[in-house]
GROMACS .gro file of C-alpha atoms in nm:
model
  317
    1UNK     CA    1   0.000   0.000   0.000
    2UNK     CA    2   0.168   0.339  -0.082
    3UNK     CA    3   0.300   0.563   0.165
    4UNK     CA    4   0.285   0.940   0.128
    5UNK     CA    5   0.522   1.146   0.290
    6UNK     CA    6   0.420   1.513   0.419
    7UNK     CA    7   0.660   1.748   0.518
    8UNK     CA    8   0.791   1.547   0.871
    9UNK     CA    9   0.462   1.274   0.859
   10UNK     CA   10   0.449   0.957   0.688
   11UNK     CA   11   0.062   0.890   0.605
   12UNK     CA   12  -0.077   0.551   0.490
   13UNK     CA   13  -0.389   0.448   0.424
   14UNK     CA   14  -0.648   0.168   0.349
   15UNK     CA   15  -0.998   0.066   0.365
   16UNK     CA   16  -1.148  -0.252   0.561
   17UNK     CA   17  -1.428  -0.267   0.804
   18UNK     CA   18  -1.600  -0.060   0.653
   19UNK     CA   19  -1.387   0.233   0.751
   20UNK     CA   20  -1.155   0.446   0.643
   21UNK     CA   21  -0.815   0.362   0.782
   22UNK     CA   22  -0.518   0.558   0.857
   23UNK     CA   23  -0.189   0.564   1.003
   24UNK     CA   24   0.080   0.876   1.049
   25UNK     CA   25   0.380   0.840   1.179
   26UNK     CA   26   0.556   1.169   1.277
   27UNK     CA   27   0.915   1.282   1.254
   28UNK     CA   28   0.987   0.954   1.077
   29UNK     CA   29   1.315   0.821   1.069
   30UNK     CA   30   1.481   0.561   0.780
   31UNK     CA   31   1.187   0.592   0.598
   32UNK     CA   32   1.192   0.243   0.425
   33UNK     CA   33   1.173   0.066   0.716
   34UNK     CA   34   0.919   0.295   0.813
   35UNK     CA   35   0.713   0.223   0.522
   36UNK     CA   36   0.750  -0.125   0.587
   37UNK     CA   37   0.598  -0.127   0.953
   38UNK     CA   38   0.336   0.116   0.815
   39UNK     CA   39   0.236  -0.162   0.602
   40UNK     CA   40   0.220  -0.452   0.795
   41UNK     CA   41   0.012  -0.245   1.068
   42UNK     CA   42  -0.219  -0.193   0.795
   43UNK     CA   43  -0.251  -0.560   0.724
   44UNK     CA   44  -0.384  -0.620   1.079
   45UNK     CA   45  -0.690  -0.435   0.970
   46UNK     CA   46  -0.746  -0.698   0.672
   47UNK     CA   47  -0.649  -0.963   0.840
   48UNK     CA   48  -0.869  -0.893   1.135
   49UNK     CA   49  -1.164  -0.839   0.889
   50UNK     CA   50  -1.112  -1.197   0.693
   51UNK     CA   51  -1.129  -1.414   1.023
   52UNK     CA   52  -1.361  -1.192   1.209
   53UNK     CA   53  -1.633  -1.066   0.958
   54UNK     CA   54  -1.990  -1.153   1.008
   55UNK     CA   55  -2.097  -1.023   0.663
   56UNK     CA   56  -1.867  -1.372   0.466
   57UNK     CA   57  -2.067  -1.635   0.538
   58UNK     CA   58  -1.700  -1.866   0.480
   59UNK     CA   59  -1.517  -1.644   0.745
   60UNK     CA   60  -1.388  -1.814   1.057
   61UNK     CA   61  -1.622  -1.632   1.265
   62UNK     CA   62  -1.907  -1.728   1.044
   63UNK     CA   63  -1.850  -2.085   0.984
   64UNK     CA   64  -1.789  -2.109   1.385
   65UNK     CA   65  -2.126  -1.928   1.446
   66UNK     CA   66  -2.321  -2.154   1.209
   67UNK     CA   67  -2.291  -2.447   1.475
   68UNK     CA   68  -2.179  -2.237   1.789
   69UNK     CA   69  -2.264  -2.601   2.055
   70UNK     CA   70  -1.930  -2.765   1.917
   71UNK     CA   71  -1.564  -2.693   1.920
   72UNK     CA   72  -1.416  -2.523   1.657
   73UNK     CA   73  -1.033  -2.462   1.549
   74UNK     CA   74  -1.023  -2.082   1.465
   75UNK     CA   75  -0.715  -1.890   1.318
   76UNK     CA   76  -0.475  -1.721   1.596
   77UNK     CA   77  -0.647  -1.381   1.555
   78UNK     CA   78  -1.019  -1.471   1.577
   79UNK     CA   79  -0.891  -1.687   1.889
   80UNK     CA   80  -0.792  -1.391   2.049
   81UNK     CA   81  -1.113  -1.173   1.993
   82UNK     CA   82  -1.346  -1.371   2.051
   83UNK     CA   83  -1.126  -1.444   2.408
   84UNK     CA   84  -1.129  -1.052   2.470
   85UNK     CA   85  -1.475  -1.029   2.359
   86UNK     CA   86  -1.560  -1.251   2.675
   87UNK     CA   87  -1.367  -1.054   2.872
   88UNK     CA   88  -1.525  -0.780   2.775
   89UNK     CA   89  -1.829  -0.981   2.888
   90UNK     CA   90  -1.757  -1.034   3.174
   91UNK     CA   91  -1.564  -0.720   3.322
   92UNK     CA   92  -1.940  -0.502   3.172
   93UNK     CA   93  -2.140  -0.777   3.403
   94UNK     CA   94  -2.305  -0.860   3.073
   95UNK     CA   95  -2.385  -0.540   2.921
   96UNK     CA   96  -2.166  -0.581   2.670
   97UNK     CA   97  -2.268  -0.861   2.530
   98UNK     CA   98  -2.195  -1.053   2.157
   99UNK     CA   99  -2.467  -1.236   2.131
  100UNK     CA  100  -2.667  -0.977   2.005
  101UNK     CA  101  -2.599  -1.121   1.617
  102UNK     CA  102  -2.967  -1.233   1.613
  103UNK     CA  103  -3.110  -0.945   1.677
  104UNK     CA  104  -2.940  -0.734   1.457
  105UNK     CA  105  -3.014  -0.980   1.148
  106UNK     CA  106  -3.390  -0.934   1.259
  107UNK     CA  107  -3.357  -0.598   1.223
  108UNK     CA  108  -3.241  -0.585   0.867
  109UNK     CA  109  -2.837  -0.536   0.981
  110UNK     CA  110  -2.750  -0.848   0.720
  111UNK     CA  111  -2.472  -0.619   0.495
  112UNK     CA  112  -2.171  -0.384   0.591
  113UNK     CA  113  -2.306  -0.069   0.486
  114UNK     CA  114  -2.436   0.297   0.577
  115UNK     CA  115  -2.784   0.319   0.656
  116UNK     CA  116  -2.987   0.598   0.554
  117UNK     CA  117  -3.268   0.772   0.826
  118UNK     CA  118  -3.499   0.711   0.539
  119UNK     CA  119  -3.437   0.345   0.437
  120UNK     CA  120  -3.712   0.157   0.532
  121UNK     CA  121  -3.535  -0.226   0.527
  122UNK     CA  122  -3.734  -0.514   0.598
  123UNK     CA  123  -3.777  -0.715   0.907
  124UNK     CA  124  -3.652  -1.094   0.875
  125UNK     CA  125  -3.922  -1.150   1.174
  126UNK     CA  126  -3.977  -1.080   1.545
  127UNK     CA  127  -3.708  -0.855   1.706
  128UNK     CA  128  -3.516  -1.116   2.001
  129UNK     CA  129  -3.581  -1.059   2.312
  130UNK     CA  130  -3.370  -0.959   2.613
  131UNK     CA  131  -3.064  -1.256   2.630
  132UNK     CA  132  -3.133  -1.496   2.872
  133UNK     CA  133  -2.852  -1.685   3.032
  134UNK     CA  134  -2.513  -1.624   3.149
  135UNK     CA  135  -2.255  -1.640   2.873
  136UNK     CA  136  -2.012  -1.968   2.918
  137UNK     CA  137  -1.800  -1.957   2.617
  138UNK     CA  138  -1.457  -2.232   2.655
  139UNK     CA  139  -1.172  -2.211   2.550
  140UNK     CA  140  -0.867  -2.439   2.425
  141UNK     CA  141  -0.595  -2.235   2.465
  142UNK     CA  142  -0.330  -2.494   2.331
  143UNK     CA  143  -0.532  -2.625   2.030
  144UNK     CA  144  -0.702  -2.306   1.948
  145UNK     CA  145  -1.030  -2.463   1.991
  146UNK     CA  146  -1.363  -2.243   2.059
  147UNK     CA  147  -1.727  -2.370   2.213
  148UNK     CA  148  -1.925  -2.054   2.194
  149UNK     CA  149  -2.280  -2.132   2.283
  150UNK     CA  150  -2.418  -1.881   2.100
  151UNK     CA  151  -2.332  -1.716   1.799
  152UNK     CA  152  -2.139  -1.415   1.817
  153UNK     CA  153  -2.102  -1.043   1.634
  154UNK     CA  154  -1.723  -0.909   1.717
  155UNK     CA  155  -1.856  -0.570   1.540
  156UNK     CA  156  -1.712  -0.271   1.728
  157UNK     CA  157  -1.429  -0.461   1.937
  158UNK     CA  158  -1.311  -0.587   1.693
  159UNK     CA  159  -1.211  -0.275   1.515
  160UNK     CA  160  -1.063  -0.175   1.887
  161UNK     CA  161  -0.892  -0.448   1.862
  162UNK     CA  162  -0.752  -0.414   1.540
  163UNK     CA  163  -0.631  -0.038   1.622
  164UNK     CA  164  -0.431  -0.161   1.939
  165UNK     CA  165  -0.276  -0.454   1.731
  166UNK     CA  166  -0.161  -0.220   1.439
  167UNK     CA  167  -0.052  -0.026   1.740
  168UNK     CA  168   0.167  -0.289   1.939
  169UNK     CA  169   0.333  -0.331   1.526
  170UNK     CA  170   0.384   0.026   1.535
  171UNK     CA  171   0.549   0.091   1.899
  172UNK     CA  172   0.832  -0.162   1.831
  173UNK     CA  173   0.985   0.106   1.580
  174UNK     CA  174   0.822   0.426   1.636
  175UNK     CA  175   0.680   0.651   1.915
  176UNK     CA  176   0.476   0.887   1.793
  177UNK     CA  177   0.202   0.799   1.571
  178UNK     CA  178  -0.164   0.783   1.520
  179UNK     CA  179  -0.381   0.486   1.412
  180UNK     CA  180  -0.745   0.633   1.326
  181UNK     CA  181  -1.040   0.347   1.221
  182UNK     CA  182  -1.365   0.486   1.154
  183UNK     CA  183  -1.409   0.674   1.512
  184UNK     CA  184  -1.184   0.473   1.719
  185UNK     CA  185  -0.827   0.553   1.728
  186UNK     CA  186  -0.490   0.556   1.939
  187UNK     CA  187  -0.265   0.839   1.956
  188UNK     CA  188   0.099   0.769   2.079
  189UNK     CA  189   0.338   0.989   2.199
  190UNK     CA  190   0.318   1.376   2.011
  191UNK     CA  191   0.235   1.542   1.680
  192UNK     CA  192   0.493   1.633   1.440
  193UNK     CA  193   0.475   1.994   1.595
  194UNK     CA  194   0.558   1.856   1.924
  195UNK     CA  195   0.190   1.926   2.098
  196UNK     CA  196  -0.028   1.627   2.200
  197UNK     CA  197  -0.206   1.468   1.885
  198UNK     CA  198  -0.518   1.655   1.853
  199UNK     CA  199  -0.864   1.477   1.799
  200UNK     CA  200  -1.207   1.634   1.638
  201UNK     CA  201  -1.509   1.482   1.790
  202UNK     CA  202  -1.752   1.411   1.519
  203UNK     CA  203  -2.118   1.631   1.476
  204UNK     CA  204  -2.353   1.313   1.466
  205UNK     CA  205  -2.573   1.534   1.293
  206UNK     CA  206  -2.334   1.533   1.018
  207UNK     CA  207  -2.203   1.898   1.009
  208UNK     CA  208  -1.884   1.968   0.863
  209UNK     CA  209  -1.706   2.106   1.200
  210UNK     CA  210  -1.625   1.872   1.532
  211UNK     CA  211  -1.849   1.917   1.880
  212UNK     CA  212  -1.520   1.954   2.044
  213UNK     CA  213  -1.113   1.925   2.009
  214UNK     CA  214  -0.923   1.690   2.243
  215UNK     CA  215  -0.587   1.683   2.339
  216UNK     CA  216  -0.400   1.363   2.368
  217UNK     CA  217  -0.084   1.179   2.388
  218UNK     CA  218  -0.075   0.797   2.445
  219UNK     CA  219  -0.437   0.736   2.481
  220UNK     CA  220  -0.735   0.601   2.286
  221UNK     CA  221  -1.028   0.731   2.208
  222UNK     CA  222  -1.374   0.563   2.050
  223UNK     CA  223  -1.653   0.674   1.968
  224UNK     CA  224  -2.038   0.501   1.956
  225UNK     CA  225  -2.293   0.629   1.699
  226UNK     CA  226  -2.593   0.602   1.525
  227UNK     CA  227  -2.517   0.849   1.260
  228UNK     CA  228  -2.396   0.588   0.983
  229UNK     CA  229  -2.641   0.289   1.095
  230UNK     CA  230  -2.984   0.379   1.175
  231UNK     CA  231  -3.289   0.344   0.961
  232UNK     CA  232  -3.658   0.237   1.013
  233UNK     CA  233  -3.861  -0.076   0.999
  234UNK     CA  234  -4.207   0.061   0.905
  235UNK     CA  235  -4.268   0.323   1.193
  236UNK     CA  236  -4.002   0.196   1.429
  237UNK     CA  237  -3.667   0.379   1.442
  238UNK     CA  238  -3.391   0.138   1.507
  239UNK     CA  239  -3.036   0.142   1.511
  240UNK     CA  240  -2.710  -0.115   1.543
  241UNK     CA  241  -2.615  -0.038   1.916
  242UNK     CA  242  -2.821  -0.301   2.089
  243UNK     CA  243  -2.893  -0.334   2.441
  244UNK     CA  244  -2.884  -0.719   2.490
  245UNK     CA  245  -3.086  -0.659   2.873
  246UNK     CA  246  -3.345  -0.585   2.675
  247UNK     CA  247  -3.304  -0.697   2.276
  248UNK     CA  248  -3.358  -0.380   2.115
  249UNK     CA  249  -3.186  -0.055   1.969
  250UNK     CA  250  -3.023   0.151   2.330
  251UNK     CA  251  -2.922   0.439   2.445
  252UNK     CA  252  -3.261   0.631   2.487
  253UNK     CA  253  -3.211   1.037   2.416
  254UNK     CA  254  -2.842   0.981   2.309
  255UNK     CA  255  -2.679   0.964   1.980
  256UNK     CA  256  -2.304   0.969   2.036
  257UNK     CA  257  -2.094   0.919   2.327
  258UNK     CA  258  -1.692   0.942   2.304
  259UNK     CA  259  -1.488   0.858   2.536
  260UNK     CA  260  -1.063   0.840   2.625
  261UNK     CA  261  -0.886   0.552   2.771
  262UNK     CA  262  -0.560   0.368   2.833
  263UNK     CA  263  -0.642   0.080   2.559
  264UNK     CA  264  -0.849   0.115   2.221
  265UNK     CA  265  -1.043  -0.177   2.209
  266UNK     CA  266  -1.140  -0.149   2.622
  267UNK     CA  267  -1.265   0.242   2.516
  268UNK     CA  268  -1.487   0.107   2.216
  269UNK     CA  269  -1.632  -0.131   2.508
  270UNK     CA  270  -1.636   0.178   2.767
  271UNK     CA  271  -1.820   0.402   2.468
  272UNK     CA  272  -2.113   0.135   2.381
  273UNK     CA  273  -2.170   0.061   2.760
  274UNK     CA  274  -2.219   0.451   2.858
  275UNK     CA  275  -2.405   0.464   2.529
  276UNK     CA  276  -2.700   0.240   2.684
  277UNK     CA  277  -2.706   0.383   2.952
  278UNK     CA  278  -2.925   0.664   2.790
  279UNK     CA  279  -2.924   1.029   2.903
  280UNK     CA  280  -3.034   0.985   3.204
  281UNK     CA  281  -2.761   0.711   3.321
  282UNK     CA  282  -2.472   0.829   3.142
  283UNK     CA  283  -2.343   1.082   3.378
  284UNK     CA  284  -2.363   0.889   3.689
  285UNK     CA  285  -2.245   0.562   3.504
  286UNK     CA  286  -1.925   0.797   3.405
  287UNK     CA  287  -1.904   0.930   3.680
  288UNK     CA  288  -1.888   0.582   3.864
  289UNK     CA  289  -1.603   0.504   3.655
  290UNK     CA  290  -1.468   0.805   3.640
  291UNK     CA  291  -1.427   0.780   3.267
  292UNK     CA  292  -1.332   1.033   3.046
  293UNK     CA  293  -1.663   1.091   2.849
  294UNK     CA  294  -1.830   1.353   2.594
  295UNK     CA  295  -2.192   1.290   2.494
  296UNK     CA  296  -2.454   1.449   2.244
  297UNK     CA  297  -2.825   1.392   2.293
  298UNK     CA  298  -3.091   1.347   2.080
  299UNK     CA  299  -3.185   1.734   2.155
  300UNK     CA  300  -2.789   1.858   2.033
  301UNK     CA  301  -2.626   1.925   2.354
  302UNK     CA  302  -2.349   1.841   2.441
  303UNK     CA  303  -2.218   1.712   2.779
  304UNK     CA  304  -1.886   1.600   2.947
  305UNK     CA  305  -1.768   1.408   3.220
  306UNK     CA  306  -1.554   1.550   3.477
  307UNK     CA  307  -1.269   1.294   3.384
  308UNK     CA  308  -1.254   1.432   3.041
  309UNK     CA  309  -1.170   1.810   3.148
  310UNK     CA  310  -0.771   1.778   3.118
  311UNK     CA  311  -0.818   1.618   2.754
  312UNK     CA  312  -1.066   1.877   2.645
  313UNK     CA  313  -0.898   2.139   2.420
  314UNK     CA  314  -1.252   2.291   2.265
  315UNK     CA  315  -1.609   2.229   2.299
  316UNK     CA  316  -1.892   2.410   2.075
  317UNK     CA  317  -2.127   2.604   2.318
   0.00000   0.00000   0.00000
């Protein structure tokens, strides 16, 4: 994949999971080898999308969720997310939960695409209800070997996941460098003009200039929201962030929450789980945790957690 080199930044760039990827590596030195790690950190995203797709009925995941009660041998990197995605699991106490595939194939989610607000898809039946049962995945580690239960949708951890392995590629050559995948990102050491790398925070209403500007240097941040994936079956406004306590589209009088933390695949987990909590949980369920958070409602405004004040270069009043 080519590598473009601007001024003191080395930018590369790709497209898998349905996003927009891209890497920048400032104050590059030897810039072959640079090129070369820029590539193979760009490889994780396509590798990460060919064993963990739901949308390829012959991916890994896909063939393992077509008969989830037995053990399957899955490829290294599906091994591993589908292991963090029960972590995940179990460190939310179940609100982040995978098994929400079901669901979001009754709701017309069967393709990787954007959704329009006025796309009326159809309904491939009954919406599932709330999931019952604990999760009680197993795992082989020395064969490899998955029992899953249930079938699974890796969806937005698995793009964290993706970011923080590109990253771990990156940090064995370079420090400072940005990985940036569709709203979830990690930003390591500085910018090439020696400030923290600074982040624009999406308008979910689609204007053309960010809610707010962070600041920030060895963190990630993610964001959860329904702009790109919400449309309607008949009268019923739904969306892909599902709320498995209850089996249908979350996050009542929110439409975007953001938030900052130490890993990028644990802050895509963070952003989902503050996103159900709706606008009237969010601030005490960030507060709890004292995440860094940033949240529009459904009415515009905007809103911040405490924790997010020292990462908070601009916010639009």
């Amino acid at each position: 994949m080519p590598v473009e080199q601007l001024s003191d930044t080395l930018v590369a760039s790709t497209r898998a999971m349905a996003s927009a990827i891209t890497i920048k590596v400032a104050r590059a030195h030897g810039v072959n080898d640079t090129e070369r790690i820029l590539n193979r950190a760009l490889n994780v995203f396509h590798q990460v999308e060919e064993d963990c797709t739901r949308f390829n009925p012959s991916s890994p995941l896909m063939r393992t969720n077509a008969t989830p009660s037995r053990w399957h041998r899955v490829p290294p990197v599906l091994y591993r997310a589908l292991h963090e995605a029960y972590d995940a699991y179990d460190r939310t106490g179940g609100v982040f939960d995978p098994r929400i595939l079901t669901t979001l194939l009754s709701l017309g989610y069967d393709a990787s695409m954007r959704f329009d607000s006025d796309e009326i898809r159809p309904s491939a039946g009954e919406s599932a209800a709330a999931i019952r049962g604990i999760w009680q995945p197993r795992f082989r580690a020395y064969k490899r070997d998955v029992w899953l239960g249930d079938a699974v949708d890796l969806g937005g951890i698995g793009k964290g996941l993706a970011v923080r392995w590109a990253s771990d590629v990156l940090s064995a050559r370079v420090s400072d460098y940005l990985v940036e995948a569709g709203g979830d990102c990690y930003l390591a050491g500085r910018a090439p003009d020696g400030e923290p790398w600074r982040v624009g925070v999406e308008d979910p209403y689609g204007a053309d200039t960010p809610v707010a500007i962070l600041a920030v240097s060895d963190r990630a941040v993610a964001t959860s929201s329904v702009r790109l994936r919400h449309w309607r079956i008949g009268d019923q406004s739904v969306h892909h962030l599902i709320d498995p306590r209850t089996g249908d589209s979350g996050g009542e009088g929110l439409v975007a929450v953001t938030v900052v933390g130490d890993d990028p695949a644990d802050a895509e987990v963070d952003a989902k789980v503050l996103f159900l909590a709706g606008s009237k949980g969010i601030a005490s369920a960030a507060a709890t945790r004292a995440i860094p958070a940033l949240w529009c409602d459904d009415q515009g405004k905007i809103r911040t957690s405490d924790a997010m004040a020292p990462y908070l270069l601009w916010e639009r009043t």
